[in-house]
Structures are given as structure tokens and as C-alpha cells.
Short mmCIF file of C-alpha atoms in Angstrom, two decimals:
data_model
loop_
_atom_site.label_atom_id
_atom_site.label_comp_id
_atom_site.label_asym_id
_atom_site.label_seq_id
_atom_site.Cartn_x
_atom_site.Cartn_y
_atom_site.Cartn_z
CA MET B 1 14.65 4.24 0.95
CA THR B 2 16.31 4.15 3.90
CA THR B 3 15.44 3.32 7.19
CA LYS B 4 16.19 5.04 10.44
CA ALA B 5 17.75 2.83 13.17
CA ASN B 6 15.52 4.38 15.74
CA PHE B 7 12.11 3.55 14.24
CA PRO B 8 9.63 1.35 16.43
CA ALA B 9 9.41 -2.26 15.10
CA ALA B 10 5.91 -2.56 15.73
CA ALA B 11 3.31 -0.65 14.20
CA GLY B 12 1.08 -1.14 16.28
CA SER B 13 -2.98 -1.40 15.80
CA VAL B 14 -3.30 0.19 11.96
CA VAL B 15 -7.07 0.21 10.66
CA VAL B 16 -7.26 0.07 6.64
CA PRO B 17 -10.18 0.71 4.93
CA TYR B 18 -11.59 -1.52 2.75
CA GLY B 19 -9.90 -1.07 -0.84
CA HIS B 20 -7.25 1.60 0.55
CA VAL B 21 -3.35 1.06 0.91
CA VAL B 22 -1.94 2.73 3.90
CA GLY B 23 1.65 4.53 3.36
CA ASN B 24 4.36 5.54 5.44
CA GLU B 25 4.77 9.03 6.14
CA LYS B 26 8.16 8.77 4.51
CA TRP B 27 7.04 8.13 1.14
CA ARG B 28 4.80 10.77 0.33
CA GLY B 29 6.10 13.09 -2.48
CA SER B 30 7.79 9.62 -3.83
CA GLU B 31 7.48 8.28 -7.72
CA ILE B 32 5.90 5.36 -5.96
CA ALA B 33 3.08 7.02 -4.41
CA GLN B 34 2.70 9.38 -7.27
CA ARG B 35 2.22 6.62 -9.49
CA LEU B 36 -0.38 4.54 -6.85
CA GLN B 37 -2.16 8.04 -6.43
CA GLY B 38 -5.65 7.57 -8.86
CA LYS B 39 -5.49 3.48 -8.91
CA ILE B 40 -5.70 2.85 -5.32
CA LYS B 41 -7.04 4.92 -2.55
CA LEU B 42 -3.85 6.22 -1.05
CA ILE B 43 -3.76 6.99 2.81
CA PHE B 44 -0.27 8.24 4.64
CA GLU B 45 0.26 7.74 8.45
CA ASP B 46 3.24 8.54 10.92
CA GLY B 47 4.24 5.79 12.94
CA LEU B 48 3.91 2.89 11.11
CA GLY B 49 7.33 1.90 12.43
CA LEU B 50 9.14 -0.22 9.97
CA VAL B 51 6.36 -1.03 7.32
CA ASP B 52 6.22 0.58 4.36
CA PHE B 53 2.72 0.01 3.14
CA HIS B 54 -0.48 -1.61 5.14
CA LEU B 55 -2.92 -3.25 2.11
CA SER B 56 -5.00 -4.77 4.89
CA ASN B 57 -5.12 -4.81 8.94
CA LYS B 58 -3.44 -8.40 8.70
CA ILE B 59 -0.88 -7.55 5.46
CA CYS B 60 1.98 -4.77 4.74
CA ILE B 61 4.89 -4.74 2.42
CA LEU B 62 8.74 -3.34 3.55
CA TYR B 63 10.45 -1.90 0.87
CA ILE B 64 13.83 -2.65 -0.05
CA SER B 65 15.50 -0.48 -2.38
CA GLU B 66 18.63 -0.63 -4.68
CA ALA B 67 20.25 2.01 -2.16
CA ASP B 68 19.26 -0.15 0.74
CA LEU B 69 21.07 -3.29 -0.75
CA VAL B 70 24.23 -1.64 -1.41
CA ALA B 71 24.32 0.30 1.33
CA GLY B 72 25.04 -2.74 3.66
CA ASP B 73 23.61 -4.81 6.54
CA ASP B 74 20.77 -2.30 7.96
CA PHE B 75 17.91 -3.75 5.86
CA LYS B 76 18.76 -7.35 7.22
CA ARG B 77 17.99 -5.60 10.86
CA ARG B 78 15.25 -3.91 9.71
CA LEU B 79 13.73 -7.83 8.17
CA VAL B 80 14.12 -9.16 11.56
CA ARG B 81 13.45 -6.68 13.67
CA PHE B 82 9.97 -6.86 12.22
CA ARG B 83 9.64 -10.67 11.98
CA ASN B 84 10.50 -11.00 15.43
CA ALA B 85 8.51 -7.54 16.56
CA ASN B 86 5.01 -8.52 14.53
CA SER B 87 2.27 -11.70 13.67
CA LEU B 88 1.35 -9.37 10.55
CA GLY B 89 1.90 -11.39 7.13
CA GLY B 90 4.68 -9.30 5.62
CA ILE B 91 5.49 -9.03 1.97
CA VAL B 92 8.87 -7.73 0.91
CA ILE B 93 9.40 -6.02 -2.45
CA VAL B 94 13.06 -5.93 -3.52
CA GLU B 95 14.38 -4.02 -5.94
CA ARG B 96 16.32 -6.74 -7.91
CA THR B 97 18.33 -4.31 -11.02
CA GLN B 98 21.95 -4.89 -12.65
CA ILE B 99 23.21 -3.65 -9.66
CA SER B 100 21.87 -4.77 -7.31
CA ASP B 101 21.16 -8.25 -8.66
CA GLN B 102 24.40 -9.88 -7.03
CA TYR B 103 22.85 -9.34 -3.66
CA PHE B 104 19.78 -10.97 -4.62
CA ILE B 105 20.42 -14.60 -3.90
CA ALA B 106 21.79 -13.74 0.05
CA VAL B 107 18.16 -11.51 0.19
CA GLN B 108 16.28 -14.86 -1.01
CA LYS B 109 17.67 -16.84 1.53
CA LEU B 110 17.40 -14.44 4.30
CA VAL B 111 13.56 -13.47 3.61
CA VAL B 112 12.05 -17.07 2.31
CA LEU B 113 13.69 -19.82 4.58
CA GLU B 114 15.16 -18.01 7.42
CA LEU B 115 11.99 -15.33 7.72
CA GLY B 116 9.31 -17.24 6.17
CA MET B 117 7.77 -14.02 4.25
CA VAL B 118 7.10 -13.48 0.88
CA LEU B 119 9.87 -12.09 -1.39
CA LEU B 120 8.57 -10.25 -4.63
CA PRO B 121 11.00 -8.97 -7.07
CA VAL B 122 11.08 -5.85 -8.93
CA ALA B 123 12.74 -3.41 -11.13
CA ASN B 124 12.07 0.01 -9.64
CA GLN B 125 9.20 1.92 -8.04
CA ALA B 126 7.28 2.11 -11.41
CA GLU B 127 6.50 -1.66 -11.30
CA ALA B 128 6.40 -1.72 -7.50
CA SER B 129 3.56 0.27 -7.91
CA GLN B 130 2.21 -1.77 -10.19
CA LEU B 131 2.32 -4.50 -7.99
CA ILE B 132 0.96 -3.13 -5.35
CA THR B 133 -1.88 -1.73 -7.03
CA GLN B 134 -2.90 -5.59 -8.65
CA LEU B 135 -2.63 -7.08 -4.83
CA VAL B 136 -5.19 -4.54 -3.51
CA ARG B 137 -7.53 -5.26 -6.31
CA GLU B 138 -6.77 -8.66 -6.23
CA GLN B 139 -7.54 -8.32 -2.52
CA SER B 140 -10.74 -7.06 -3.42
CA LYS B 141 -12.20 -8.93 -5.79
CA ASP B 142 -11.85 -12.11 -3.25
CA HIS B 143 -11.31 -11.28 -0.48
CA ASN B 144 -11.83 -14.73 1.86
CA SER B 145 -10.06 -16.72 -0.74
CA ASN B 146 -6.90 -14.24 -0.95
CA PRO B 147 -4.12 -16.29 0.30
CA PHE B 148 -2.15 -13.53 1.95
CA LEU B 149 -4.87 -13.64 4.29
CA ARG B 150 -4.50 -17.24 5.26
CA LYS B 151 -1.22 -18.66 7.42
CA GLN B 152 1.44 -17.80 4.65
CA CYS B 153 3.69 -21.06 3.73
CA SER B 154 7.63 -20.72 2.91
CA GLN B 155 7.53 -20.74 -0.61
CA LEU B 156 11.09 -20.42 -2.02
CA LEU B 157 10.14 -18.11 -5.29
CA GLU B 158 13.16 -19.13 -7.71
CA PRO B 159 12.89 -16.79 -11.05
CA SER B 160 12.28 -19.99 -13.07
CA VAL B 161 9.51 -20.83 -11.23
CA PHE B 162 7.64 -17.44 -11.83
CA ARG B 163 8.60 -17.60 -15.06
CA THR B 164 7.00 -21.14 -15.68
CA VAL B 165 3.48 -20.00 -14.20
CA GLN B 166 3.91 -16.97 -15.80
CA GLN B 167 3.77 -18.70 -19.26
CA ILE B 168 0.27 -19.33 -18.32
CA PRO B 169 -1.81 -17.29 -20.72
CA GLY B 170 -3.64 -14.32 -18.82
CA VAL B 171 -0.97 -15.11 -15.79
CA GLY B 172 0.88 -12.55 -14.78
CA LYS B 173 3.45 -11.61 -11.82
CA THR B 174 0.62 -11.02 -9.26
CA LYS B 175 -1.26 -14.22 -10.22
CA ALA B 176 1.30 -16.21 -10.37
CA LEU B 177 2.43 -15.62 -7.03
CA LEU B 178 -1.15 -15.92 -5.78
CA LEU B 179 -1.28 -19.42 -7.54
CA LEU B 180 1.94 -20.55 -5.70
CA GLN B 181 0.34 -19.23 -2.72
CA GLN B 182 -2.49 -21.42 -3.49
CA PHE B 183 -1.29 -24.51 -4.19
CA GLY B 184 2.34 -24.24 -2.64
CA SER B 185 4.20 -24.97 -5.65
CA ILE B 186 4.30 -26.10 -8.93
CA HIS B 187 4.01 -29.71 -8.57
CA ARG B 188 0.30 -29.15 -6.74
CA LEU B 189 -0.80 -26.77 -9.38
CA CYS B 190 -0.40 -29.08 -11.98
CA ASN B 191 -1.99 -32.14 -10.03
CA ALA B 192 -4.85 -30.10 -8.74
CA SER B 193 -8.15 -31.31 -9.17
CA VAL B 194 -10.47 -30.39 -12.18
CA GLU B 195 -12.31 -28.51 -9.78
CA GLU B 196 -9.97 -26.32 -8.18
CA LEU B 197 -8.80 -25.41 -11.84
CA GLU B 198 -12.11 -24.85 -13.11
CA ASP B 199 -12.44 -22.24 -10.15
CA ASP B 200 -9.56 -20.70 -10.97
CA ASN B 201 -10.17 -20.85 -14.91
CA LEU B 202 -6.94 -22.12 -15.31
CA LEU B 203 -8.00 -25.64 -17.21
CA TYR B 204 -7.89 -24.55 -20.41
CA SER B 205 -5.27 -22.14 -20.00
CA LEU B 206 -2.83 -25.08 -18.81
CA ARG B 207 -3.86 -27.24 -21.42
CA GLN B 208 -3.00 -24.41 -23.76
CA VAL B 209 0.53 -23.78 -22.31
CA ARG B 210 1.09 -27.85 -22.27
CA GLY B 211 0.18 -28.13 -26.12
CA LYS B 212 1.94 -25.22 -27.37
CA LEU B 213 4.80 -26.14 -25.62
CA ASN B 214 4.72 -29.68 -26.41
CA MET B 215 5.62 -31.03 -22.99
CA PRO B 216 4.37 -33.79 -20.75
CA TRP B 217 2.98 -32.58 -17.45
CA ASN B 218 5.58 -33.70 -15.27
CA PHE B 219 7.87 -31.03 -16.99
CA TYR B 220 5.71 -28.54 -15.11
CA CYS B 221 6.61 -30.30 -11.82
CA LYS B 222 10.25 -30.77 -11.49
#
């Protein structure tokens, strides 16, 4: 999904009803929109600027497709324009496929290290729709503690880090992201207090993982 160069960088004031997602009109009829319908309440609006989807009044998604990555640097200029013009919390969803994988490391460096935004790789629009649905549902469960609503930290989301956290029973891609955002790193996660882990129902699961893999705690802290 390409973005026109003359789109305004800022979306202005967007009011997102609780439990809804506001999508850019350009996504109407797309696979991702069709898959979101029926799972969450999706509203389309013009004038969202460079933003593809608003999850809340403060959190939005910018989607980078395989075609965007292959086409050149337009998507980079789009991300930089967004970051320079907005105080919104930006989540960048990028299609990481066999074709686009060669560009991923450079995108990761730009998004996470240089722009300080969250980066989430997906295989296709179907997986992206599942991820957006999970993010909205997590936000609805606990609006006050959702880490996306707090100041984001610049966390390099390496694939190996994701895989390690997802070894915890019951933890998928979305929960892994939320945990890394909450604790900041695997080091902090594995050294979190009993109270923190009990609050997230993780203590038993973390013990299960350690026992199953037969590895010391400091394995997770490297």
C-alpha cells in the first residue's frame, strides 16, 4: 500500500471511540480491513495524513508493505515526516517476507534506534489484522496499564528476543511485545519481583520454561 507524497504529515485531532479502530480511507476494501471487520469495530476516515490506523487518541499504526520496501526510500521519508510532525505513539508494522527480508535490518535500525518507535514484523495482511485485533483487545482489557499509553522506550526488538519471550506458555507475539514494553528488556523481566510476575500471572509460566529448557535464569538475561 503506497502513500502519496502530498499527504499531510499530521492527522490532526482524531477521536477514537473506546474499543474501536479508525482506519485511513485508503484501506477500505483491502484484505486487512475485511479481516478486521466482525472482530473489532472499524471506522474509516479521510484526512488521517500518514497514519494508517488509529488504535486510540494517542496510539497509531503505520503500515509498511513488501511493495513499499522494494520500491525504494519513500517509506523512510514517510516515517521521518510522521515522527517530526507528531507526538503520537507510533507503531510500525512491516511485512517481513522472503523478498523483503533483505531490507529488514535497515528498517529496524531506522524505526527503533533512530526514530524511537515500536517495530512489529508480520508475514502478510492477514497476520497484521490478527495483531491489530489483539492490540485493541489488550488495550480494552487494561486501559490504564497498557504500556503503549505510557512513554515508549527505544527497545531493539530482535527476533531472538521475541522468540525467547514467546517460549513462555500462553505468550504470543502481542503479549511478548507488551512484556518487553513493560519491563524494558529480558534482563528486567527475568529479574522482576514476585509481585510483578504474579500481577501478570507469569511466575509459574517462567518457572515452567526454565525447568523445561533446563537452563539457568541468566540464560534469559544475555
